[in-house]
PDB file of C-alpha atoms and ligand atoms in Angstrom:
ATOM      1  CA  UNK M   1     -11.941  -8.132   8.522  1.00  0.00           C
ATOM      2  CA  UNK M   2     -11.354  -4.374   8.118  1.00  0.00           C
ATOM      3  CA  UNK M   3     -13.403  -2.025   6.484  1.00  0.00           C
ATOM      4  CA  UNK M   4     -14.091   1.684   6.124  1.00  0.00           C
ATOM      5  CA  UNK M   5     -16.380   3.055   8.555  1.00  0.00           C
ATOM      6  CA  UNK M   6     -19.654   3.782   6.467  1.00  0.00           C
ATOM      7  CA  UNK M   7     -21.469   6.966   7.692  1.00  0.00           C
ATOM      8  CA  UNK M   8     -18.338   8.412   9.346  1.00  0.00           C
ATOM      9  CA  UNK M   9     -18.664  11.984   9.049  1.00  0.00           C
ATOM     10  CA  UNK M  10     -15.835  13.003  11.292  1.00  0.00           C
ATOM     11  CA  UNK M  11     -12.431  14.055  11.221  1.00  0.00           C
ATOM     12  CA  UNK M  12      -9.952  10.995  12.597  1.00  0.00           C
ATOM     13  CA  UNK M  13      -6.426  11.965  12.993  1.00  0.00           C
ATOM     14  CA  UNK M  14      -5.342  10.845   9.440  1.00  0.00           C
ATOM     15  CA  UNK M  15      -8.841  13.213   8.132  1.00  0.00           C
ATOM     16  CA  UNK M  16     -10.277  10.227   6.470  1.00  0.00           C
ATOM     17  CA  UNK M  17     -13.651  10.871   5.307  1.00  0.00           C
ATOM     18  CA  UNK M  18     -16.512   9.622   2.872  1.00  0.00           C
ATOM     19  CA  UNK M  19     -16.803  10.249  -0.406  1.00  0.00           C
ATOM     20  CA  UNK M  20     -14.311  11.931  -2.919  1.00  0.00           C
ATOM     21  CA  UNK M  21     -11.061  13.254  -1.166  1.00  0.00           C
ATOM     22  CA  UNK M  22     -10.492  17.098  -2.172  1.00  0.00           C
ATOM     23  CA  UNK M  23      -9.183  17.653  -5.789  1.00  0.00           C
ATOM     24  CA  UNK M  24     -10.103  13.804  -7.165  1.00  0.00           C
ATOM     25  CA  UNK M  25     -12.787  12.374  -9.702  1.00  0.00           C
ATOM     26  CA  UNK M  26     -14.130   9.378  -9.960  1.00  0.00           C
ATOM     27  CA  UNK M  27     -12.925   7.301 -12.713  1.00  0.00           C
ATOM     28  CA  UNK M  28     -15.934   4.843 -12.529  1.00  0.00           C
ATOM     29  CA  UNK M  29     -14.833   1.151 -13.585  1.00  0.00           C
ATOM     30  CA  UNK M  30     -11.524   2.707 -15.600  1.00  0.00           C
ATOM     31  CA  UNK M  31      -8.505   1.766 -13.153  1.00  0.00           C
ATOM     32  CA  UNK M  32      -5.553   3.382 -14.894  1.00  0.00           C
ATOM     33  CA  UNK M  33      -2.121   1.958 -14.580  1.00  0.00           C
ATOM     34  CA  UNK M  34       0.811   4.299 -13.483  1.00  0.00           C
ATOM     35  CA  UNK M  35       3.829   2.528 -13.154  1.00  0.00           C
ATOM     36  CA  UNK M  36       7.688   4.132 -13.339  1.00  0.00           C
ATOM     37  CA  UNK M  37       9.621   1.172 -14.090  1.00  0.00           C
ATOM     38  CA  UNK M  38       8.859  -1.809 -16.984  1.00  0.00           C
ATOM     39  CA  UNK M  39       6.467  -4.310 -15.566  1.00  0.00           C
ATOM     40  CA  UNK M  40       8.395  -7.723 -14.295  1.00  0.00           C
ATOM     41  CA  UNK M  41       8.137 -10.945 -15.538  1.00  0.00           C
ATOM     42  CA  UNK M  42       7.434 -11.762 -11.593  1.00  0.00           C
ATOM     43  CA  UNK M  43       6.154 -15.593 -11.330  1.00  0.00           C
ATOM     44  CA  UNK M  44       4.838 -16.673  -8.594  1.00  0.00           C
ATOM     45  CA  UNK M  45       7.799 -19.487  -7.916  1.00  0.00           C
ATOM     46  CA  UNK M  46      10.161 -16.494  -7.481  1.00  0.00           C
ATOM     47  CA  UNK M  47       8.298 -13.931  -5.849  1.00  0.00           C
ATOM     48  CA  UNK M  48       8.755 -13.751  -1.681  1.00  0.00           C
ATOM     49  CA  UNK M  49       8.108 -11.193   0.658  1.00  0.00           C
ATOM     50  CA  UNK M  50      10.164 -10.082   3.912  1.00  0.00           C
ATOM     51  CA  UNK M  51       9.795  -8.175   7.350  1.00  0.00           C
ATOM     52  CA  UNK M  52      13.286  -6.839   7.845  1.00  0.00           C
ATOM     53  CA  UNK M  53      15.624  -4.365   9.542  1.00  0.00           C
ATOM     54  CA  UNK M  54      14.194  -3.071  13.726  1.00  0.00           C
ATOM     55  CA  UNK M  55      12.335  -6.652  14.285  1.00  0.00           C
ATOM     56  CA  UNK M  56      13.294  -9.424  16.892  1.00  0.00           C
ATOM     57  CA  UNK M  57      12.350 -11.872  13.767  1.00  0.00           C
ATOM     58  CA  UNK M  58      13.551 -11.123  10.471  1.00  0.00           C
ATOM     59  CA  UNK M  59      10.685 -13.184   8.194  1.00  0.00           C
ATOM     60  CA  UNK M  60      10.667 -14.253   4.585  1.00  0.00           C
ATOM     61  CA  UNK M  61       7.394 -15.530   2.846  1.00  0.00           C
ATOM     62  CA  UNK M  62       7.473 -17.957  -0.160  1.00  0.00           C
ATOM     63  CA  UNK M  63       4.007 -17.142  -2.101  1.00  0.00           C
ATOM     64  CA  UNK M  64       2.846 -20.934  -0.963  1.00  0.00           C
ATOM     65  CA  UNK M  65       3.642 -19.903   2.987  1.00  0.00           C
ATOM     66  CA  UNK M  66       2.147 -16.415   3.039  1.00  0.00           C
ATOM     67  CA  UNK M  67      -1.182 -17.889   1.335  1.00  0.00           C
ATOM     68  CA  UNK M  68      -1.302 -20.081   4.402  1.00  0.00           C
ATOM     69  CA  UNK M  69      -1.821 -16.992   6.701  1.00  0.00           C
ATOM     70  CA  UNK M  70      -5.309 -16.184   7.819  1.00  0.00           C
ATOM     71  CA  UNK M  71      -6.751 -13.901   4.968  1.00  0.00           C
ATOM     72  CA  UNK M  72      -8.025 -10.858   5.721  1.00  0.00           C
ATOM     73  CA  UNK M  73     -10.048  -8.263   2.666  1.00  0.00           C
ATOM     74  CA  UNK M  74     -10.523  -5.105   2.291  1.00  0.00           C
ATOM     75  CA  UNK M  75     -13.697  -2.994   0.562  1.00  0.00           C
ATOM     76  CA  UNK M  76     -13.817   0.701  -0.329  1.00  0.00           C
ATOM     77  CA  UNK M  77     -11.951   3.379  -2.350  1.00  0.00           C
ATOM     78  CA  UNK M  78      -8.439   3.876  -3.717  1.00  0.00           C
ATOM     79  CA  UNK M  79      -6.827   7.131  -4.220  1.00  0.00           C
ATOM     80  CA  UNK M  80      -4.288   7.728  -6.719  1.00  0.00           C
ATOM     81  CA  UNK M  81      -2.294  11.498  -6.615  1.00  0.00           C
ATOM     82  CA  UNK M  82      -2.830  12.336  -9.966  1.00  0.00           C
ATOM     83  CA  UNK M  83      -6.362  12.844  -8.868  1.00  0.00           C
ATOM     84  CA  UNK M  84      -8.512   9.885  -9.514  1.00  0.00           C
ATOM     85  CA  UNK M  85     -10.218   7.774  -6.618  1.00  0.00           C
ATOM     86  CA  UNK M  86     -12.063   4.625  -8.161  1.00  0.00           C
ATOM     87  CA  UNK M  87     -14.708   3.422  -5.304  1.00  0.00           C
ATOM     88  CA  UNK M  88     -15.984  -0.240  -4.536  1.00  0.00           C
ATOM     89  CA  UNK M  89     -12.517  -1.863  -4.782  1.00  0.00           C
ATOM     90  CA  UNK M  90     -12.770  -5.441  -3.552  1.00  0.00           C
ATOM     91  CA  UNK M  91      -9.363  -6.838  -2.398  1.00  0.00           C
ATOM     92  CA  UNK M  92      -7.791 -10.473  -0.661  1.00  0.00           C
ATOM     93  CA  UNK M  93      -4.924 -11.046   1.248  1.00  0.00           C
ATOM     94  CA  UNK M  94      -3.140 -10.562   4.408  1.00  0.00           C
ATOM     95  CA  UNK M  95      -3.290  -8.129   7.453  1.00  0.00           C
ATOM     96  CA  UNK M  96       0.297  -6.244   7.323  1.00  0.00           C
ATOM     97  CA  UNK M  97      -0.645  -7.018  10.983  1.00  0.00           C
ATOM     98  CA  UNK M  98      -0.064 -10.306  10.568  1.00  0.00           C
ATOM     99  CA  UNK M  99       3.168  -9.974   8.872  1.00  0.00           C
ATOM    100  CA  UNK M 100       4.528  -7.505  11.683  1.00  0.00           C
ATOM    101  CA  UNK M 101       3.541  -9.520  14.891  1.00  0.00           C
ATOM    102  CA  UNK M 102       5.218 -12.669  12.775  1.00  0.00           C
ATOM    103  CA  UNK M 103       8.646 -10.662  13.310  1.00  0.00           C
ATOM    104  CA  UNK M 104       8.243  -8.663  16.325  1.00  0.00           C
ATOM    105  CA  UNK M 105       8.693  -5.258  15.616  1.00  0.00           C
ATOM    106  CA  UNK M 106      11.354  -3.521  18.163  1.00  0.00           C
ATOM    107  CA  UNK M 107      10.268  -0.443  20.559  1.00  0.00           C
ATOM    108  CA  UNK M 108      12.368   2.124  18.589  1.00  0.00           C
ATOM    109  CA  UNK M 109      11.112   0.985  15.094  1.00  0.00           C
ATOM    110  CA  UNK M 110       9.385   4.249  14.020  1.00  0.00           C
ATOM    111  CA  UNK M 111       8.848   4.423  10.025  1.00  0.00           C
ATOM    112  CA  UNK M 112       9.086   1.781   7.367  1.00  0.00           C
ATOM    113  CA  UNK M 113      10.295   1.655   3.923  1.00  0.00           C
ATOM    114  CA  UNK M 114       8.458  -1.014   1.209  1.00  0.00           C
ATOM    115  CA  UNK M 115      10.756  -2.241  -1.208  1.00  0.00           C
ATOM    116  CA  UNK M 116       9.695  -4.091  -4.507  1.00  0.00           C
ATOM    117  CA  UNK M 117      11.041  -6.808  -6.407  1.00  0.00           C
ATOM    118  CA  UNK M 118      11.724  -3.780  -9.213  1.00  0.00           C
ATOM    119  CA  UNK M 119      13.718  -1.690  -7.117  1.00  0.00           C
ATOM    120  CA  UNK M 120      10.875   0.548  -6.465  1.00  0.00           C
ATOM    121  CA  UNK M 121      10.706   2.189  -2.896  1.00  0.00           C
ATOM    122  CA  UNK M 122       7.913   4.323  -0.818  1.00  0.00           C
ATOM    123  CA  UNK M 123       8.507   5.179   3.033  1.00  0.00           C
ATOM    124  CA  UNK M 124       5.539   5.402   5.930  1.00  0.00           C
ATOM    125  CA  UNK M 125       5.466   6.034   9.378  1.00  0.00           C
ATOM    126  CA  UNK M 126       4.798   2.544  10.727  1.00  0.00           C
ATOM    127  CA  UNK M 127       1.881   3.465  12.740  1.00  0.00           C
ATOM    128  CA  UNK M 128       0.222   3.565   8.557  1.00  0.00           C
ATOM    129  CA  UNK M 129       0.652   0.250   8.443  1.00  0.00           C
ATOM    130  CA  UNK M 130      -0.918  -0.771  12.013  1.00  0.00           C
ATOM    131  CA  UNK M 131      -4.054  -1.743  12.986  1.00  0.00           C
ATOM    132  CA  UNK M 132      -6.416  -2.908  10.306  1.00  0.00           C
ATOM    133  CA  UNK M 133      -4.917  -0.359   7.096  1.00  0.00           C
ATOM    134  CA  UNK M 134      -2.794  -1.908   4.887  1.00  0.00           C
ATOM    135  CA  UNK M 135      -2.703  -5.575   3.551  1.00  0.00           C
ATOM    136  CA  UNK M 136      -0.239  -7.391   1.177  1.00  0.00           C
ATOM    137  CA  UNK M 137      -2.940  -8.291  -1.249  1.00  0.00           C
ATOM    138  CA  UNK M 138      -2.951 -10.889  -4.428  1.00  0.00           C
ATOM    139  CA  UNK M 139      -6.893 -10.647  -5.501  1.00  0.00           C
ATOM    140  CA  UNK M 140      -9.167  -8.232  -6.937  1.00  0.00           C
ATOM    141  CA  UNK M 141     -12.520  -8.387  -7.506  1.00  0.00           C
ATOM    142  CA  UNK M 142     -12.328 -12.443  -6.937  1.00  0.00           C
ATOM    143  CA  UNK M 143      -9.605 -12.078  -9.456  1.00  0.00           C
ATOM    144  CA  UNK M 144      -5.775 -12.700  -9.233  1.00  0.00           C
ATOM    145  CA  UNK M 145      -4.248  -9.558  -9.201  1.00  0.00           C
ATOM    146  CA  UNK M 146      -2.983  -8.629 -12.797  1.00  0.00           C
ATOM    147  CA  UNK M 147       0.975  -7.994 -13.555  1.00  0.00           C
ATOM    148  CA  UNK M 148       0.036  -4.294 -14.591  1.00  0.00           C
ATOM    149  CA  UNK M 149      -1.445  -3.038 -10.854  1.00  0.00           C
ATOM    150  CA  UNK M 150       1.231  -5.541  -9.159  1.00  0.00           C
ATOM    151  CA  UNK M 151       0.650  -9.346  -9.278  1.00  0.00           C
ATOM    152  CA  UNK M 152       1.624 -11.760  -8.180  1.00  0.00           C
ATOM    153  CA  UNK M 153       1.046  -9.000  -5.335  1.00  0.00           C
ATOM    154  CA  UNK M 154       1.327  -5.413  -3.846  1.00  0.00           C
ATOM    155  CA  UNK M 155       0.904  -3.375  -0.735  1.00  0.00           C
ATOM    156  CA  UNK M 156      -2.207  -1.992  -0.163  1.00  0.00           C
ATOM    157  CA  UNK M 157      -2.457   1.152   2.030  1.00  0.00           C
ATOM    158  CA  UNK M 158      -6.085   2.580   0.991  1.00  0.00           C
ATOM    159  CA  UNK M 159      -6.088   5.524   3.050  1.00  0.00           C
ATOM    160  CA  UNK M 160      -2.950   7.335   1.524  1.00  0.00           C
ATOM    161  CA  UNK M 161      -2.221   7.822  -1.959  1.00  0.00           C
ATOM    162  CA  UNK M 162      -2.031   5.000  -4.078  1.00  0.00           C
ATOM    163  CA  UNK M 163       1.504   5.770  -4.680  1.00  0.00           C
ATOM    164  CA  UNK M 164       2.633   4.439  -1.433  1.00  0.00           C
ATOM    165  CA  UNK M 165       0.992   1.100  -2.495  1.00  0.00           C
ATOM    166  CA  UNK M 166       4.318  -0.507  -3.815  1.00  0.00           C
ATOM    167  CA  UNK M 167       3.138  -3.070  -6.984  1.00  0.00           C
ATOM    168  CA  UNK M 168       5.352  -6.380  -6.735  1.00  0.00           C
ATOM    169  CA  UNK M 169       6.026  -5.491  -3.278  1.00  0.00           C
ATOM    170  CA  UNK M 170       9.236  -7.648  -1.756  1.00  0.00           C
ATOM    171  CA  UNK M 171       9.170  -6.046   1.588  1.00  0.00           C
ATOM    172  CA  UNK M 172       9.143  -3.756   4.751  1.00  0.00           C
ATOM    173  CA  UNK M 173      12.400  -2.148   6.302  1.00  0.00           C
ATOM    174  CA  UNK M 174      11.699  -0.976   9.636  1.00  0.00           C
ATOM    175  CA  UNK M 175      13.878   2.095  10.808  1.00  0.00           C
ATOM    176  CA  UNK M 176      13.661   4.129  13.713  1.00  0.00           C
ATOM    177  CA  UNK M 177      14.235   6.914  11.184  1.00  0.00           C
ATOM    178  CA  UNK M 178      12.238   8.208   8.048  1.00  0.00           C
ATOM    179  CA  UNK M 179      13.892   7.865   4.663  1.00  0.00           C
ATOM    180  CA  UNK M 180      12.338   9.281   1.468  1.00  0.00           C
ATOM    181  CA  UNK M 181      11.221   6.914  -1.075  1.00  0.00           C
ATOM    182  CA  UNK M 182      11.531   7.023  -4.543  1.00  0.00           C
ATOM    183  CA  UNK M 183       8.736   9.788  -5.488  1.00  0.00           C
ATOM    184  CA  UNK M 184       8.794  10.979  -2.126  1.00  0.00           C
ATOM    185  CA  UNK M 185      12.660  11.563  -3.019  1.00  0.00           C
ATOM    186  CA  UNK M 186      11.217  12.955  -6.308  1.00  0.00           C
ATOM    187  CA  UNK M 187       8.719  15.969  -4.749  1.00  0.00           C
ATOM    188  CA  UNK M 188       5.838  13.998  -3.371  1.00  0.00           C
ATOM    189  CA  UNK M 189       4.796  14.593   0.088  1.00  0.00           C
ATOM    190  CA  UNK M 190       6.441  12.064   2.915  1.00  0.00           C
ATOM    191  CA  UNK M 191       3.129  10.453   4.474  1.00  0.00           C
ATOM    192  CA  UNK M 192       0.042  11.397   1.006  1.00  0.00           C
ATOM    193  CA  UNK M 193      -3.160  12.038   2.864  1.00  0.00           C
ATOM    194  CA  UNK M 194      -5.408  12.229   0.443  1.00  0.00           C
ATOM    195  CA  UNK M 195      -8.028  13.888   2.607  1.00  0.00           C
ATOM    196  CA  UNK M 196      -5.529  16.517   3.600  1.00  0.00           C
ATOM    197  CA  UNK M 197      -4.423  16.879  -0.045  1.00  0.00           C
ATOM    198  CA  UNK M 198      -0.883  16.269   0.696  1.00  0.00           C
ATOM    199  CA  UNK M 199       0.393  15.593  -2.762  1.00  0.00           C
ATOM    200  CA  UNK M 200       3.537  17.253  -2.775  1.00  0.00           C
ATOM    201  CA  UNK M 201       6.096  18.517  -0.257  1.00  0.00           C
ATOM    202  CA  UNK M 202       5.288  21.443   1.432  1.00  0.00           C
ATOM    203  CA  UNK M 203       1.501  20.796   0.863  1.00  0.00           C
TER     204      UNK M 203
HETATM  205  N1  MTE E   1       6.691  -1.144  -7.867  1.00  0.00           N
HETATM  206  C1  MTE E   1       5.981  -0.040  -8.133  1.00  0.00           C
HETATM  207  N2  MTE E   1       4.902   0.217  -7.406  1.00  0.00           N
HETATM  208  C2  MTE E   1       4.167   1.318  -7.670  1.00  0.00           C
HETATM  209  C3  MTE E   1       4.534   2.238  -8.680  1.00  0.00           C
HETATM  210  C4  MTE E   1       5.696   1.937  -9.419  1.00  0.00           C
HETATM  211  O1  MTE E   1       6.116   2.678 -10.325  1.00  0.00           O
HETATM  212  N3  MTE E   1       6.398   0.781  -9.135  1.00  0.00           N
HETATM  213  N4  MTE E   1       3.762   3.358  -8.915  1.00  0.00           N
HETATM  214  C5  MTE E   1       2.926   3.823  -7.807  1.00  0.00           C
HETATM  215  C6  MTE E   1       1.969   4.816  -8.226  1.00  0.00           C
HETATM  216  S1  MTE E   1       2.541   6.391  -8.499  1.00  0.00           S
HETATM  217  C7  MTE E   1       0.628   4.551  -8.276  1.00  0.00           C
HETATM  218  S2  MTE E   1      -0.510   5.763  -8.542  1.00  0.00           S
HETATM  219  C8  MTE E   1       0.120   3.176  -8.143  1.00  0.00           C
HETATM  220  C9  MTE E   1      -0.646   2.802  -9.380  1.00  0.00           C
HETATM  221  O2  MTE E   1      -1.197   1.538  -9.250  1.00  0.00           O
HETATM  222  P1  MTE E   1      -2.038   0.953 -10.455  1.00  0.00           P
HETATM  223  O3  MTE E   1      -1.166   0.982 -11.677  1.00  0.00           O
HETATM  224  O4  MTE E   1      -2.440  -0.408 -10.035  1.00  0.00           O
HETATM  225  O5  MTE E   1      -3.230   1.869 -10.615  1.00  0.00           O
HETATM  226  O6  MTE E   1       1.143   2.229  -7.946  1.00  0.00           O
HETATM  227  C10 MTE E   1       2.207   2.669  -7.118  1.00  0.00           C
HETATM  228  N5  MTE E   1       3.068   1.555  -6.902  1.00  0.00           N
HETATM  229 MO1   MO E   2       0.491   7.716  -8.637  1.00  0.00          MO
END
């Protein structure tokens, strides 16, 4: 189970910190929806989730097989760009982890790109997605995750802007390139470190 360090005063190499990022508030129990596209009719019968593109295993998920995988939950803050961070966020799900060693990432795979099941699109450098930060999740708070913030479920990758969180998340490309996403195509910075403020390019 993965968790933000408590206490952790330091600077790691991605600047994560404690407390409220430079430039946010804290929108208390408010969690504000921000979506570019029309929310899906998504059921869970027709919603899957693949590892595709540099791995030795190319994987697809039905929602019954990747609720089989060990769960694994993550506690702490979210970060959206438009400056609020909401704190105490309890989510369920899987490790990305998991979902990478399943299909055997290959030695030159270098950045990812997650795709949703609306066409939506947000690239990271795959070492983002390694080791403990980011989950495919499908609970909050003990709840199923609503349509609005990306049920049946979305990527979760709580140490970058919430942006790069894809809602109804379909799946990860793996390139041994980087390729803009859709707001990263649209001004937004390529990797959103919220401790580093890097909201837009050139930040
Ligand atoms: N599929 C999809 N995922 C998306 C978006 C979107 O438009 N479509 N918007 C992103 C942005 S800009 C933000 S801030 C968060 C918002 O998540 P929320 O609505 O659950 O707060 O979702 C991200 N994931
Ligand atoms: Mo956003």
């Amino acid at each position: 189970m993965a968790r933000i360090t408590r206490g952790f005063t330091g600077h790691s190499r991605s600047g994560a910190g404690v407390g409220l990022p430079p430039g946010q508030y804290d929108t208390g129990t408010d969690w504000p929806v921000l979506t570019a596209e029309a929310t899906p009719k998504l059921g869970t019968d027709a919603w899957t989730f693949t590892v595709e593109g540099m791995v030795d295993r190319p994987t697809t998920w039905t929602w019954t097989e990747i609720r089989a995988l060990p769960g694994s939950t993550y506690e702490g803050p979210i970060h959206c760009v438009t400056t609020w961070s909401k704190f105490g966020m309890r989510f369920a799900g899987v490790s990305v982890d998991t979902l990478l060693d399943a299909a055997g990432p290959q030695g030159g795979a270098t950045h990812v790109v997650a795709f949703a099941h609306t066409g939506y699109t947000t690239n990271l450098p795959l070492a983002d997605l390694r080791d403990g930060k980011a989950w495919v999740t499908w609970e909050v708070d003990g709840q199923p995750l609503p349509t609005e913030h990306g049920g049946p479920a979305r990527l979760l990758v709580p140490h970058l802007y919430f942006w790069k969180s894809a809602k109804w998340v379909a799946g990860l490309t793996l390139l041994d390139h980087d390729e803009p996403g859709f707001w990263e195509r649209n001004g937004y910075h390529d990797r959103g470190d919220p401790w580093l403020e890097q909201r837009y390019q050139g930040d």
